[in-house]
Amino acid sequence: HVQLVESGGGSVQTGESLTLSCVISGNSDSSRCVAWFRQAPGKEREAVASITGGGSTFSAPAVKGRFTISQANAKDTVCLQRNNLLPEDSAMYYCARDRGGIWNTGAGRIRACIRGVDEANFGFWGQWTQVTVS
């Protein structure tokens, strides 16, 4: 049973940094894609960054150059380092892992992970962690 647990949220000032962590348990799929999403009040959930099992990454234009996604601990931990935080980065942040049985090819799974992240492809979600930037 795959579970994801986020941590590291909190309240910070504009320009400060904060790193979020997502610990994944029960996962045996080394080809998985893990992504961070966020949802601000009154807005739709959006993909922020993603990483494949092989380490290829995607970052949304709004955060490129400020946010960095990485993985460690045999890929069981995915971190989102966020620098120069802005008030518009305030949101609930979720990490999610993609579904394993819907891909025809490994290449297709990688493309979906790093080109146009679609939350419909993600079947395992953490609770969320709140980030507030003032």
PDB file of C-alpha atoms in Angstrom, residues 55-127:
ATOM      1  CA  GLY A  55      16.026  11.738 -12.013  1.00  0.00           C
ATOM      2  CA  SER A  56      14.604  13.710 -14.938  1.00  0.00           C
ATOM      3  CA  THR A  57      12.690  16.739 -13.732  1.00  0.00           C
ATOM      4  CA  PHE A  58      10.045  19.285 -14.657  1.00  0.00           C
ATOM      5  CA  SER A  59       9.432  22.688 -13.104  1.00  0.00           C
ATOM      6  CA  ALA A  60       6.473  24.931 -13.831  1.00  0.00           C
ATOM      7  CA  PRO A  61       7.328  28.289 -15.422  1.00  0.00           C
ATOM      8  CA  ALA A  62       6.086  30.165 -12.353  1.00  0.00           C
ATOM      9  CA  VAL A  63       8.700  28.528 -10.139  1.00  0.00           C
ATOM     10  CA  LYS A  64      11.550  27.752 -12.517  1.00  0.00           C
ATOM     11  CA  GLY A  65      14.816  29.072 -11.129  1.00  0.00           C
ATOM     12  CA  ARG A  66      13.403  29.304  -7.594  1.00  0.00           C
ATOM     13  CA  PHE A  67      12.190  25.753  -6.839  1.00  0.00           C
ATOM     14  CA  THR A  68      14.298  22.595  -7.174  1.00  0.00           C
ATOM     15  CA  ILE A  69      12.966  19.057  -6.913  1.00  0.00           C
ATOM     16  CA  SER A  70      15.267  16.220  -5.884  1.00  0.00           C
ATOM     17  CA  GLN A  71      15.140  12.706  -4.499  1.00  0.00           C
ATOM     18  CA  ALA A  72      17.171  10.798  -1.920  1.00  0.00           C
ATOM     19  CA  ASN A  73      17.159   7.764   0.346  1.00  0.00           C
ATOM     20  CA  ALA A  74      16.838   5.226  -2.460  1.00  0.00           C
ATOM     21  CA  LYS A  75      14.224   7.523  -4.006  1.00  0.00           C
ATOM     22  CA  ASP A  76      11.896   7.157  -1.048  1.00  0.00           C
ATOM     23  CA  THR A  77      12.148  10.860  -0.238  1.00  0.00           C
ATOM     24  CA  VAL A  78      11.354  13.619  -2.705  1.00  0.00           C
ATOM     25  CA  CYS A  79      12.195  17.161  -1.658  1.00  0.00           C
ATOM     26  CA  LEU A  80      11.116  20.506  -3.014  1.00  0.00           C
ATOM     27  CA  GLN A  81      13.593  23.230  -2.158  1.00  0.00           C
ATOM     28  CA  ARG A  82      11.993  26.636  -2.569  1.00  0.00           C
ATOM     29  CA  ASN A  83      14.028  29.821  -2.594  1.00  0.00           C
ATOM     30  CA  ASN A  84      12.959  33.449  -2.839  1.00  0.00           C
ATOM     31  CA  LEU A  85       9.411  32.672  -1.808  1.00  0.00           C
ATOM     32  CA  LEU A  86       6.681  35.079  -2.853  1.00  0.00           C
ATOM     33  CA  PRO A  87       3.194  35.677  -1.444  1.00  0.00           C
ATOM     34  CA  GLU A  88       1.728  33.977  -4.519  1.00  0.00           C
ATOM     35  CA  ASP A  89       3.520  30.788  -3.456  1.00  0.00           C
ATOM     36  CA  SER A  90       1.157  30.529  -0.487  1.00  0.00           C
ATOM     37  CA  ALA A  91      -0.900  27.366  -0.918  1.00  0.00           C
ATOM     38  CA  MET A  92      -1.566  23.840   0.241  1.00  0.00           C
ATOM     39  CA  TYR A  93       1.219  21.681  -1.180  1.00  0.00           C
ATOM     40  CA  TYR A  94       0.638  18.035  -2.048  1.00  0.00           C
ATOM     41  CA  CYS A  95       2.987  15.334  -3.230  1.00  0.00           C
ATOM     42  CA  ALA A  96       1.673  12.545  -5.403  1.00  0.00           C
ATOM     43  CA  ARG A  97       2.856   9.400  -7.165  1.00  0.00           C
ATOM     44  CA  ASP A  98       1.615   8.355 -10.583  1.00  0.00           C
ATOM     45  CA  ARG A  99      -0.411   5.240 -11.284  1.00  0.00           C
ATOM     46  CA  GLY A 100       1.656   2.282 -12.346  1.00  0.00           C
ATOM     47  CA  GLY A 101      -0.556   0.250 -14.659  1.00  0.00           C
ATOM     48  CA  ILE A 102      -1.680   2.782 -17.248  1.00  0.00           C
ATOM     49  CA  TRP A 103       1.451   3.141 -19.369  1.00  0.00           C
ATOM     50  CA  ASN A 104       2.107   1.399 -22.671  1.00  0.00           C
ATOM     51  CA  THR A 105       5.812   2.231 -22.619  1.00  0.00           C
ATOM     52  CA  GLY A 106       8.379   3.447 -20.123  1.00  0.00           C
ATOM     53  CA  ALA A 107       9.225   6.317 -22.447  1.00  0.00           C
ATOM     54  CA  GLY A 108       5.583   7.377 -22.456  1.00  0.00           C
ATOM     55  CA  ARG A 109       5.544   7.392 -18.685  1.00  0.00           C
ATOM     56  CA  ILE A 110       8.648   9.568 -18.563  1.00  0.00           C
ATOM     57  CA  ARG A 111       7.217  12.010 -21.088  1.00  0.00           C
ATOM     58  CA  ALA A 112       3.998  12.316 -19.104  1.00  0.00           C
ATOM     59  CA  CYS A 113       6.023  12.999 -15.960  1.00  0.00           C
ATOM     60  CA  ILE A 114       8.147  15.827 -17.304  1.00  0.00           C
ATOM     61  CA  ARG A 115       6.052  17.309 -20.137  1.00  0.00           C
ATOM     62  CA  GLY A 116       2.616  18.509 -19.167  1.00  0.00           C
ATOM     63  CA  VAL A 117       1.982  16.938 -15.762  1.00  0.00           C
ATOM     64  CA  ASP A 118      -1.656  15.803 -15.585  1.00  0.00           C
ATOM     65  CA  GLU A 119      -2.977  15.119 -12.108  1.00  0.00           C
ATOM     66  CA  ALA A 120      -5.365  12.529 -13.564  1.00  0.00           C
ATOM     67  CA  ASN A 121      -2.311  10.261 -13.947  1.00  0.00           C
ATOM     68  CA  PHE A 122      -1.590  10.371 -10.211  1.00  0.00           C
ATOM     69  CA  GLY A 123      -3.298   7.810  -8.049  1.00  0.00           C
ATOM     70  CA  PHE A 124      -1.499   8.182  -4.718  1.00  0.00           C
ATOM     71  CA  TRP A 125      -1.657  11.457  -2.785  1.00  0.00           C
ATOM     72  CA  GLY A 126      -0.369  12.767   0.488  1.00  0.00           C
ATOM     73  CA  GLN A 127      -2.533  14.828   2.817  1.00  0.00           C
TER      74      GLN A 127
END
